[in-house]
Amino acid sequence: MRPPAPVDPETLGRLAAVVGSENAITNPSEMQPYLNEPRERWVGKAAVVLRPKSVAEVSKILEIAHETRTHVVTQGGNTGLVGGQIPFESGNEVVLSLLRLNRIRQIDAIENTITVDAGATLKAVQDAAIGVNRLFPLSLGSEGSCTIGGNLATNAGGVGVLAYGTARALTLGLEVVLADGRLWNGLRGLRKDNTGYDLKDVFVGSEGTLGVITAAVLSLLPRPTDLATALVAVDRVESALEILHRAEAAGGGRVTALELLPRTGIDFILKHTSLRNPLAERSDWYLLIEISGFGEPGTLRPTLVNLLGEALEDQLIRDAVVASSEAQARELWEMREMLPLVQKAEGGSIKHDVSLPLPALQKFLDEASAAVQRLIPGARPVAFGHVGDGNIHFNISQPEGADKHAFLERWDEVSAAVFEIVLGLGGSISAEHGIGRLKRDLMPLIKSPVELALMKEIKRAFDPYNILNPGKLLPDEQ
């Protein structure tokens, strides 16, 4: 993609006037938080960072951008991991930060809906739901800082997909500012609205390339009254699938999470945190399982104890501990949540977010680990994630004592080998993080010519001047 032309001073002045000088950031040091992504793979530049406070301001900004052909990169909490929210290095794009659009507009415990601004954090939405004794089940490690707009733009997943689906499944309606500044108000909370094309599904997962999501109507659910949580040691990942099937057949509760933790990751946790492993039995793999229901608190724990006891007798698992208190359950979850952080303490990490058909998980882990070892002897695979829905974060930590920079320089080579295995097994190279800049040029490998042509036609229809997040998601844009 050719770099955009510099934004002329007159246009910058018009854009700044929309939000006020205090919310049009041009000072390099003040801009930095908006230009660096969490993994520090890309550091962008921008002509200005605009921080609108209202939908009307967003609309006016895009109207000006459309008229002047100014490129706009929309950003929420800047927690994305594929570079989709970061401007390019030319410095000729505008960053549109939605953090000031953060209201909880309405919550309806009868309809089980909540209407929120795009800049509201996921945690704020979860807390608002709890305030009316409801559950908003989307749950991510970055929930304290990621925003609903970003969650929807990337169709975020997280630990609850097994039971509740992705962000798309929780979205009932959207409000979107189009590339030319027009406003589409689709904030309807209807569960049934069979009136033609469902436009909201076009924008969910579009990564800011088709329009700017400014608000959403989201589904709420009854809040479970009982939870049971366990950590389980297994030899093979296939055991996770059998445990899932047994738990689903047992009744009395719903499996709301089934997370995979590797031995290497547990070792990192024990080394770099004060957490301890409650299981004496060492194992190659561990599972964190949670079931939930609506009975009296404590009712589900015996169900999970009996299920795992039978699995132990059948030699399906090696060991297990079922949390006896809410505090112990929290400690088990903390082990899962610390996995991304402790990898940083071990040096460079090459990361992948992939999904596989469930029967292919073990084959993928075996083949991908072997392929990585052939390329970089001593590299340490740290495969973890949402095994119940087939989403694995296949990360590789550098060999002990290796040069971090030299290791990370081999990212593309390692990823090519991993992705070849993923695609050969019928999987996807992006499960929940999106495409962004990281995987844009791989799209021809995973989408047919017909699919890519349709996607590009949609892009041209919604954004004819290609001003919205150009160079992301789609290869070889106009």
Short mmCIF file of C-alpha atoms in Angstrom, two decimals:
data_model
loop_
_atom_site.label_atom_id
_atom_site.label_comp_id
_atom_site.label_asym_id
_atom_site.label_seq_id
_atom_site.Cartn_x
_atom_site.Cartn_y
_atom_site.Cartn_z
CA MET A 1 0.00 0.00 0.00
CA ARG A 2 1.30 3.44 -0.91
CA PRO A 3 1.77 5.79 2.05
CA PRO A 4 -1.01 8.39 2.29
CA ALA A 5 -0.29 12.01 1.48
CA PRO A 6 0.55 14.22 4.46
CA VAL A 7 -2.44 15.77 6.19
CA ASP A 8 -2.40 19.44 5.30
CA PRO A 9 -2.46 22.06 8.09
CA GLU A 10 -5.90 23.32 7.13
CA THR A 11 -7.41 19.83 7.52
CA LEU A 12 -5.62 19.34 10.84
CA GLY A 13 -7.07 22.64 12.02
CA ARG A 14 -10.59 21.63 11.02
CA LEU A 15 -10.25 18.26 12.76
CA ALA A 16 -8.85 19.83 15.92
CA ALA A 17 -11.70 22.33 16.02
CA VAL A 18 -14.21 19.47 16.24
CA VAL A 19 -12.83 18.11 19.52
CA GLY A 20 -11.09 21.18 20.92
CA SER A 21 -7.35 21.76 21.13
CA GLU A 22 -7.01 19.87 24.43
CA ASN A 23 -8.33 16.71 22.76
CA ALA A 24 -6.32 17.02 19.56
CA ILE A 25 -2.95 15.65 20.64
CA THR A 26 0.14 16.44 18.58
CA ASN A 27 2.83 16.45 21.26
CA PRO A 28 5.05 13.40 20.50
CA SER A 29 5.40 12.27 24.12
CA GLU A 30 1.64 12.57 24.75
CA MET A 31 0.92 10.62 21.56
CA GLN A 32 3.11 7.64 22.44
CA PRO A 33 0.49 5.62 24.40
CA TYR A 34 -1.63 5.59 21.24
CA LEU A 35 1.20 4.55 18.91
CA ASN A 36 2.73 1.50 20.65
CA GLU A 37 0.97 -1.85 20.69
CA PRO A 38 1.24 -4.26 23.65
CA ARG A 39 3.86 -6.55 22.11
CA GLU A 40 5.94 -3.61 20.84
CA ARG A 41 6.10 -5.17 17.38
CA TRP A 42 5.01 -1.96 15.72
CA VAL A 43 5.52 1.65 16.72
CA GLY A 44 3.49 3.96 14.53
CA LYS A 45 3.30 7.67 13.92
CA ALA A 46 0.29 9.93 13.46
CA ALA A 47 -0.49 13.48 12.37
CA VAL A 48 -2.80 13.88 15.36
CA VAL A 49 -4.67 11.86 17.97
CA LEU A 50 -8.31 12.96 18.19
CA ARG A 51 -10.36 12.22 21.31
CA PRO A 52 -14.04 12.92 20.59
CA LYS A 53 -16.59 13.02 23.39
CA SER A 54 -19.77 12.47 21.37
CA VAL A 55 -21.11 10.59 18.39
CA ALA A 56 -21.74 13.94 16.69
CA GLU A 57 -18.01 14.71 16.93
CA VAL A 58 -17.11 11.31 15.46
CA SER A 59 -19.53 11.97 12.62
CA LYS A 60 -18.03 15.38 11.87
CA ILE A 61 -14.48 14.01 11.97
CA LEU A 62 -15.32 11.33 9.40
CA GLU A 63 -17.18 13.80 7.24
CA ILE A 64 -14.02 15.93 7.07
CA ALA A 65 -11.80 12.89 6.55
CA HIS A 66 -14.01 11.65 3.72
CA GLU A 67 -13.96 15.05 2.03
CA THR A 68 -10.17 15.44 2.36
CA ARG A 69 -9.27 11.73 1.84
CA THR A 70 -7.61 11.64 5.27
CA HIS A 71 -6.81 8.16 6.60
CA VAL A 72 -8.33 7.33 10.00
CA VAL A 73 -7.25 4.57 12.41
CA THR A 74 -9.88 3.97 15.10
CA GLN A 75 -8.62 2.85 18.50
CA GLY A 76 -10.22 1.69 21.73
CA GLY A 77 -8.15 0.46 24.66
CA ASN A 78 -5.11 -0.30 22.46
CA THR A 79 -4.96 -3.91 23.65
CA GLY A 80 -5.10 -5.52 20.18
CA LEU A 81 -2.36 -8.03 19.41
CA VAL A 82 -2.19 -7.96 15.58
CA GLY A 83 -1.42 -4.28 14.95
CA GLY A 84 -4.86 -3.36 13.65
CA GLN A 85 -5.21 -0.34 15.94
CA ILE A 86 -1.76 1.16 15.29
CA PRO A 87 -1.10 3.69 12.48
CA PHE A 88 1.68 3.09 9.98
CA GLU A 89 5.11 4.69 10.21
CA SER A 90 4.45 7.44 7.66
CA GLY A 91 2.86 9.72 10.24
CA ASN A 92 0.20 10.72 7.71
CA GLU A 93 -2.80 9.11 9.43
CA VAL A 94 -5.17 10.31 12.14
CA VAL A 95 -5.78 8.20 15.24
CA LEU A 96 -9.38 8.35 16.45
CA SER A 97 -9.46 7.34 20.11
CA LEU A 98 -12.91 6.49 21.47
CA LEU A 99 -11.93 6.31 25.15
CA ARG A 100 -14.02 9.37 26.04
CA LEU A 101 -17.18 7.74 24.65
CA ASN A 102 -17.59 5.55 27.71
CA ARG A 103 -21.15 5.83 29.01
CA ILE A 104 -23.39 2.99 30.08
CA ARG A 105 -26.41 4.38 28.25
CA GLN A 106 -29.12 2.02 29.48
CA ILE A 107 -29.55 -1.30 31.23
CA ASP A 108 -32.76 -3.31 31.14
CA ALA A 109 -32.99 -6.28 33.48
CA ILE A 110 -36.39 -7.27 32.01
CA GLU A 111 -35.21 -7.36 28.40
CA ASN A 112 -31.77 -8.58 29.55
CA THR A 113 -29.96 -5.94 27.50
CA ILE A 114 -27.38 -3.26 28.10
CA THR A 115 -26.66 -0.33 25.77
CA VAL A 116 -23.15 1.09 26.02
CA ASP A 117 -20.78 3.47 24.30
CA ALA A 118 -17.93 1.90 22.34
CA GLY A 119 -15.30 3.34 24.68
CA ALA A 120 -16.71 1.68 27.80
CA THR A 121 -14.30 -0.93 29.14
CA LEU A 122 -15.36 -4.55 29.20
CA LYS A 123 -14.96 -4.52 33.00
CA ALA A 124 -17.33 -1.55 33.31
CA VAL A 125 -19.96 -3.46 31.33
CA GLN A 126 -19.47 -6.60 33.42
CA ASP A 127 -19.83 -4.56 36.63
CA ALA A 128 -22.95 -2.80 35.38
CA ALA A 129 -24.51 -6.19 34.66
CA ILE A 130 -23.64 -7.44 38.14
CA GLY A 131 -25.33 -4.34 39.54
CA VAL A 132 -28.69 -5.66 38.30
CA ASN A 133 -27.83 -9.30 39.11
CA ARG A 134 -27.10 -10.22 35.52
CA LEU A 135 -24.07 -11.59 33.66
CA PHE A 136 -22.26 -10.20 30.64
CA PRO A 137 -20.19 -13.30 29.89
CA LEU A 138 -17.46 -11.97 27.59
CA SER A 139 -14.26 -12.32 29.63
CA LEU A 140 -10.69 -11.48 28.56
CA GLY A 141 -7.39 -11.01 30.33
CA SER A 142 -7.38 -7.36 29.26
CA GLU A 143 -10.95 -6.67 30.39
CA GLY A 144 -9.90 -3.80 32.66
CA SER A 145 -8.58 -1.80 29.71
CA CYS A 146 -10.03 -3.21 26.47
CA THR A 147 -13.17 -1.50 25.19
CA ILE A 148 -16.46 -2.79 23.86
CA GLY A 149 -15.86 -1.12 20.50
CA GLY A 150 -12.57 -2.97 20.11
CA ASN A 151 -14.13 -6.22 21.33
CA LEU A 152 -16.78 -5.96 18.64
CA ALA A 153 -14.45 -4.76 15.89
CA THR A 154 -12.30 -7.86 16.43
CA ASN A 155 -15.13 -10.23 17.42
CA ALA A 156 -13.32 -11.03 20.67
CA GLY A 157 -13.55 -14.48 22.23
CA GLY A 158 -12.02 -15.20 25.63
CA VAL A 159 -12.64 -17.90 28.20
CA GLY A 160 -16.44 -18.08 27.93
CA VAL A 161 -16.86 -18.90 24.24
CA LEU A 162 -17.51 -22.57 24.96
CA ALA A 163 -20.75 -21.68 26.74
CA TYR A 164 -21.70 -18.22 25.48
CA GLY A 165 -20.12 -17.68 22.07
CA THR A 166 -17.95 -14.83 20.78
CA ALA A 167 -18.72 -11.11 20.97
CA ARG A 168 -20.81 -11.48 17.81
CA ALA A 169 -23.21 -13.85 19.56
CA LEU A 170 -23.74 -11.33 22.36
CA THR A 171 -24.48 -8.37 20.06
CA LEU A 172 -28.07 -7.39 19.35
CA GLY A 173 -27.64 -3.96 17.78
CA LEU A 174 -25.05 -1.36 16.81
CA GLU A 175 -24.65 2.34 16.23
CA VAL A 176 -22.04 3.03 13.53
CA VAL A 177 -20.64 6.16 11.92
CA LEU A 178 -19.96 5.44 8.26
CA ALA A 179 -16.89 6.52 6.30
CA ASP A 180 -18.60 9.65 4.98
CA GLY A 181 -19.89 10.71 8.41
CA ARG A 182 -23.43 9.41 8.12
CA LEU A 183 -24.85 7.72 11.21
CA TRP A 184 -26.51 4.30 11.12
CA ASN A 185 -28.61 3.83 14.24
CA GLY A 186 -29.19 0.11 14.61
CA LEU A 187 -29.51 0.13 18.41
CA ARG A 188 -32.32 -2.41 18.54
CA GLY A 189 -32.51 -5.05 21.23
CA LEU A 190 -34.86 -7.38 19.41
CA ARG A 191 -34.00 -11.08 19.46
CA LYS A 192 -35.96 -11.56 16.24
CA ASP A 193 -35.80 -9.02 13.41
CA ASN A 194 -35.99 -10.86 10.11
CA THR A 195 -35.97 -7.85 7.78
CA GLY A 196 -33.22 -8.45 5.27
CA TYR A 197 -29.44 -8.05 5.57
CA ASP A 198 -28.20 -8.04 9.16
CA LEU A 199 -25.86 -5.06 8.97
CA LYS A 200 -24.50 -5.44 12.48
CA ASP A 201 -22.81 -8.69 11.50
CA VAL A 202 -20.99 -6.88 8.71
CA PHE A 203 -19.38 -4.49 11.19
CA VAL A 204 -18.60 -7.01 13.94
CA GLY A 205 -15.16 -8.39 13.12
CA SER A 206 -14.44 -5.77 10.44
CA GLU A 207 -11.50 -4.30 12.42
CA GLY A 208 -12.40 -0.67 11.80
CA THR A 209 -12.26 -0.97 8.02
CA LEU A 210 -15.95 -0.40 7.24
CA GLY A 211 -17.19 2.08 9.84
CA VAL A 212 -16.66 3.32 13.39
CA ILE A 213 -18.74 1.47 15.99
CA THR A 214 -19.86 4.07 18.54
CA ALA A 215 -22.36 2.09 20.65
CA ALA A 216 -23.90 -1.35 21.02
CA VAL A 217 -26.88 -3.17 22.51
CA LEU A 218 -25.56 -6.31 24.17
CA SER A 219 -27.23 -9.40 25.61
CA LEU A 220 -27.25 -10.07 29.33
CA LEU A 221 -27.85 -13.46 30.94
CA PRO A 222 -29.00 -14.71 34.32
CA ARG A 223 -26.11 -14.68 36.75
CA PRO A 224 -25.13 -18.18 37.96
CA THR A 225 -25.60 -18.79 41.67
CA ASP A 226 -23.19 -21.70 41.91
CA LEU A 227 -19.75 -22.40 40.47
CA ALA A 228 -17.38 -25.34 40.76
CA THR A 229 -13.76 -25.10 39.61
CA ALA A 230 -11.01 -27.72 39.34
CA LEU A 231 -7.42 -28.10 38.17
CA VAL A 232 -6.75 -31.45 36.53
CA ALA A 233 -3.49 -33.13 35.50
CA VAL A 234 -3.59 -35.13 32.24
CA ASP A 235 -1.07 -36.86 29.99
CA ARG A 236 -2.73 -36.11 26.69
CA VAL A 237 -4.94 -33.32 25.39
CA GLU A 238 -7.47 -35.87 24.14
CA SER A 239 -8.38 -36.35 27.80
CA ALA A 240 -9.73 -32.80 27.87
CA LEU A 241 -12.29 -33.66 25.20
CA GLU A 242 -13.45 -36.78 27.02
CA ILE A 243 -13.79 -34.81 30.26
CA LEU A 244 -15.78 -32.18 28.40
CA HIS A 245 -18.16 -34.80 27.02
CA ARG A 246 -18.60 -36.40 30.44
CA ALA A 247 -19.23 -33.05 32.11
CA GLU A 248 -21.81 -32.09 29.49
CA ALA A 249 -23.56 -35.43 29.93
CA ALA A 250 -23.49 -35.30 33.73
CA GLY A 251 -26.15 -32.58 33.90
CA GLY A 252 -26.80 -30.28 36.81
CA GLY A 253 -24.50 -27.58 35.47
CA ARG A 254 -23.08 -25.99 32.37
CA VAL A 255 -19.40 -26.20 31.36
CA THR A 256 -18.50 -22.52 31.16
CA ALA A 257 -14.73 -22.89 30.73
CA LEU A 258 -12.21 -25.56 29.80
CA GLU A 259 -8.71 -24.12 29.66
CA LEU A 260 -5.45 -25.85 28.75
CA LEU A 261 -2.24 -25.11 30.67
CA PRO A 262 1.13 -26.66 29.69
CA ARG A 263 3.81 -27.97 32.03
CA THR A 264 6.26 -25.37 30.73
CA GLY A 265 3.82 -22.58 31.55
CA ILE A 266 3.27 -23.93 35.07
CA ASP A 267 7.04 -24.00 35.59
CA PHE A 268 7.24 -20.35 34.49
CA ILE A 269 4.48 -19.44 36.95
CA LEU A 270 6.18 -21.20 39.86
CA LYS A 271 9.46 -19.51 38.97
CA HIS A 272 8.21 -15.94 38.55
CA THR A 273 5.21 -15.64 40.90
CA SER A 274 4.27 -16.60 44.44
CA LEU A 275 1.57 -18.97 43.19
CA ARG A 276 1.92 -22.65 43.96
CA ASN A 277 0.78 -25.76 42.13
CA PRO A 278 -1.86 -27.50 44.29
CA LEU A 279 -1.19 -30.81 42.51
CA ALA A 280 1.75 -32.93 43.60
CA GLU A 281 1.64 -35.02 40.44
CA ARG A 282 3.75 -33.58 37.63
CA SER A 283 2.13 -33.80 34.24
CA ASP A 284 2.66 -32.56 30.70
CA TRP A 285 -0.73 -30.86 30.63
CA TYR A 286 -3.24 -29.36 33.02
CA LEU A 287 -6.89 -28.44 32.57
CA LEU A 288 -8.81 -25.73 34.34
CA ILE A 289 -12.49 -26.62 34.28
CA GLU A 290 -15.43 -24.58 35.51
CA ILE A 291 -19.08 -25.55 35.64
CA SER A 292 -21.87 -23.22 36.65
CA GLY A 293 -25.54 -23.46 37.53
CA PHE A 294 -28.44 -21.92 39.37
CA GLY A 295 -28.84 -24.09 42.45
CA GLU A 296 -27.75 -23.49 46.01
CA PRO A 297 -24.06 -22.53 46.33
CA GLY A 298 -21.95 -25.65 46.82
CA THR A 299 -24.33 -27.96 44.96
CA LEU A 300 -22.10 -28.41 41.92
CA ARG A 301 -18.89 -29.21 43.77
CA PRO A 302 -19.90 -32.84 44.56
CA THR A 303 -20.91 -33.26 40.91
CA LEU A 304 -17.45 -32.21 39.76
CA VAL A 305 -15.75 -34.31 42.48
CA ASN A 306 -17.65 -37.42 41.37
CA LEU A 307 -16.96 -36.76 37.69
CA LEU A 308 -13.22 -36.39 38.25
CA GLY A 309 -13.14 -39.33 40.65
CA GLU A 310 -14.55 -41.57 37.93
CA ALA A 311 -12.05 -40.13 35.44
CA LEU A 312 -9.22 -40.97 37.87
CA GLU A 313 -10.48 -44.55 38.24
CA ASP A 314 -10.62 -44.84 34.45
CA GLN A 315 -7.02 -43.54 34.24
CA LEU A 316 -8.23 -40.67 32.12
CA ILE A 317 -6.52 -38.17 34.44
CA ARG A 318 -3.52 -38.33 36.77
CA ASP A 319 -4.63 -36.04 39.56
CA ALA A 320 -7.15 -33.29 40.33
CA VAL A 321 -8.10 -30.71 42.91
CA VAL A 322 -11.58 -29.22 43.16
CA ALA A 323 -11.65 -25.77 44.72
CA SER A 324 -13.19 -25.85 48.19
CA SER A 325 -13.74 -22.10 48.41
CA GLU A 326 -14.17 -19.05 46.23
CA ALA A 327 -10.66 -17.94 47.21
CA GLN A 328 -9.14 -21.23 46.07
CA ALA A 329 -11.06 -21.05 42.79
CA ARG A 330 -9.67 -17.55 42.30
CA GLU A 331 -6.12 -18.87 42.83
CA LEU A 332 -6.66 -21.56 40.19
CA TRP A 333 -7.89 -18.95 37.72
CA GLU A 334 -4.95 -16.71 38.57
CA MET A 335 -2.60 -19.44 37.31
CA ARG A 336 -4.33 -19.32 33.93
CA GLU A 337 -4.34 -15.52 33.84
CA MET A 338 -0.63 -15.26 34.65
CA LEU A 339 0.46 -17.36 31.66
CA PRO A 340 0.85 -14.47 29.19
CA LEU A 341 2.75 -12.37 31.74
CA VAL A 342 5.31 -14.94 32.91
CA GLN A 343 6.39 -15.59 29.33
CA LYS A 344 7.76 -12.05 29.18
CA ALA A 345 10.08 -12.86 32.06
CA GLU A 346 11.56 -15.72 29.99
CA GLY A 347 12.61 -13.45 27.11
CA GLY A 348 11.30 -13.31 23.57
CA SER A 349 8.07 -15.08 22.66
CA ILE A 350 6.75 -15.86 19.18
CA LYS A 351 2.97 -16.01 19.48
CA HIS A 352 0.16 -17.61 17.52
CA ASP A 353 -3.62 -17.51 17.97
CA VAL A 354 -5.02 -20.50 16.10
CA SER A 355 -8.05 -22.74 16.16
CA LEU A 356 -8.35 -26.39 15.22
CA PRO A 357 -11.08 -28.99 14.90
CA LEU A 358 -11.22 -30.61 18.34
CA PRO A 359 -10.12 -34.08 17.14
CA ALA A 360 -7.00 -32.49 15.57
CA LEU A 361 -5.73 -30.68 18.67
CA GLN A 362 -3.28 -33.32 19.86
CA LYS A 363 -1.91 -33.91 16.35
CA PHE A 364 -1.38 -30.18 15.92
CA LEU A 365 0.42 -29.81 19.25
CA ASP A 366 2.69 -32.76 18.51
CA GLU A 367 3.53 -31.71 14.96
CA ALA A 368 3.89 -27.99 15.64
CA SER A 369 6.14 -28.58 18.66
CA ALA A 370 8.36 -30.90 16.61
CA ALA A 371 8.53 -28.39 13.74
CA VAL A 372 9.59 -25.60 16.10
CA GLN A 373 12.30 -27.77 17.64
CA ARG A 374 13.67 -28.56 14.19
CA LEU A 375 13.88 -24.86 13.35
CA ILE A 376 15.14 -23.64 16.73
CA PRO A 377 16.55 -26.37 18.97
CA GLY A 378 15.89 -25.56 22.60
CA ALA A 379 12.87 -23.34 21.87
CA ARG A 380 10.14 -23.85 24.45
CA PRO A 381 6.55 -24.18 23.21
CA VAL A 382 3.97 -22.76 25.62
CA ALA A 383 0.62 -23.89 24.23
CA PHE A 384 -2.39 -22.82 26.24
CA GLY A 385 -5.89 -21.54 25.82
CA HIS A 386 -9.51 -22.34 25.26
CA VAL A 387 -9.30 -26.03 24.47
CA GLY A 388 -13.07 -26.49 24.76
CA ASP A 389 -13.66 -24.45 21.59
CA GLY A 390 -10.43 -25.46 19.81
CA ASN A 391 -8.62 -22.11 20.29
CA ILE A 392 -4.95 -22.58 21.19
CA HIS A 393 -2.43 -19.82 21.84
CA PHE A 394 0.64 -21.59 20.50
CA ASN A 395 3.45 -19.43 21.84
CA ILE A 396 7.15 -20.25 21.72
CA SER A 397 9.57 -18.89 24.30
CA GLN A 398 13.19 -18.44 23.26
CA PRO A 399 15.81 -21.02 24.25
CA GLU A 400 17.33 -20.28 27.64
CA GLY A 401 20.21 -17.84 27.27
CA ALA A 402 19.43 -17.07 23.61
CA ASP A 403 19.56 -13.60 22.10
CA LYS A 404 16.04 -12.17 22.22
CA HIS A 405 16.37 -10.02 19.11
CA ALA A 406 17.82 -12.84 17.01
CA PHE A 407 15.04 -15.15 18.17
CA LEU A 408 12.25 -12.71 17.32
CA GLU A 409 13.79 -12.10 13.90
CA ARG A 410 12.69 -15.64 13.03
CA TRP A 411 9.00 -14.91 13.76
CA ASP A 412 7.85 -15.18 10.13
CA GLU A 413 9.83 -18.36 9.50
CA VAL A 414 8.42 -20.07 12.59
CA SER A 415 4.89 -18.84 11.91
CA ALA A 416 4.99 -20.17 8.35
CA ALA A 417 5.79 -23.65 9.66
CA VAL A 418 3.08 -23.48 12.33
CA PHE A 419 0.43 -22.12 9.97
CA GLU A 420 1.16 -24.79 7.37
CA ILE A 421 0.29 -27.43 9.98
CA VAL A 422 -2.80 -25.52 11.13
CA LEU A 423 -4.18 -25.18 7.61
CA GLY A 424 -3.33 -28.79 6.76
CA LEU A 425 -5.50 -29.89 9.68
CA GLY A 426 -8.44 -27.72 8.65
CA GLY A 427 -7.86 -24.97 11.21
CA SER A 428 -7.69 -21.18 11.20
CA ILE A 429 -4.63 -18.96 11.65
CA SER A 430 -6.68 -16.42 13.62
CA ALA A 431 -9.12 -17.58 16.27
CA GLU A 432 -9.86 -14.46 18.30
CA HIS A 433 -7.18 -11.80 17.81
CA GLY A 434 -8.10 -10.83 14.27
CA ILE A 435 -5.99 -10.18 11.17
CA GLY A 436 -4.82 -6.58 11.47
CA ARG A 437 -1.38 -5.99 10.07
CA LEU A 438 0.23 -9.17 11.37
CA LYS A 439 -1.69 -11.63 9.19
CA ARG A 440 -2.97 -9.41 6.39
CA ASP A 441 -0.71 -10.86 3.71
CA LEU A 442 -1.71 -14.40 4.67
CA MET A 443 -5.34 -13.87 3.71
CA PRO A 444 -4.90 -15.38 0.22
CA LEU A 445 -3.83 -18.61 1.93
CA ILE A 446 -7.02 -18.90 3.93
CA LYS A 447 -9.65 -17.20 1.78
CA SER A 448 -10.67 -18.28 -1.71
CA PRO A 449 -10.45 -15.78 -4.57
CA VAL A 450 -14.23 -15.48 -4.45
CA GLU A 451 -14.22 -14.72 -0.71
CA LEU A 452 -11.50 -12.10 -1.07
CA ALA A 453 -13.25 -10.49 -4.02
CA LEU A 454 -16.50 -10.24 -2.05
CA MET A 455 -14.71 -8.78 0.97
CA LYS A 456 -13.01 -6.16 -1.19
CA GLU A 457 -16.31 -5.27 -2.85
CA ILE A 458 -17.88 -4.77 0.58
CA LYS A 459 -14.95 -2.56 1.56
CA ARG A 460 -15.37 -0.41 -1.56
CA ALA A 461 -19.12 -0.11 -1.01
CA PHE A 462 -18.75 1.08 2.58
CA ASP A 463 -15.51 3.04 2.19
CA PRO A 464 -15.01 4.04 -1.47
CA TYR A 465 -12.01 6.27 -0.76
CA ASN A 466 -10.30 3.68 1.47
CA ILE A 467 -9.83 6.05 4.40
CA LEU A 468 -10.79 3.68 7.24
CA ASN A 469 -7.84 1.71 8.59
CA PRO A 470 -6.29 1.07 5.17
CA GLY A 471 -3.58 -1.57 4.96
CA LYS A 472 -5.19 -3.71 7.64
CA LEU A 473 -7.18 -6.94 7.28
CA LEU A 474 -7.34 -6.98 3.47
CA PRO A 475 -4.29 -7.62 1.25
CA ASP A 476 -3.54 -5.47 -1.81
CA GLU A 477 -6.09 -2.78 -1.08
CA GLN A 478 -7.00 -0.30 -3.80
#
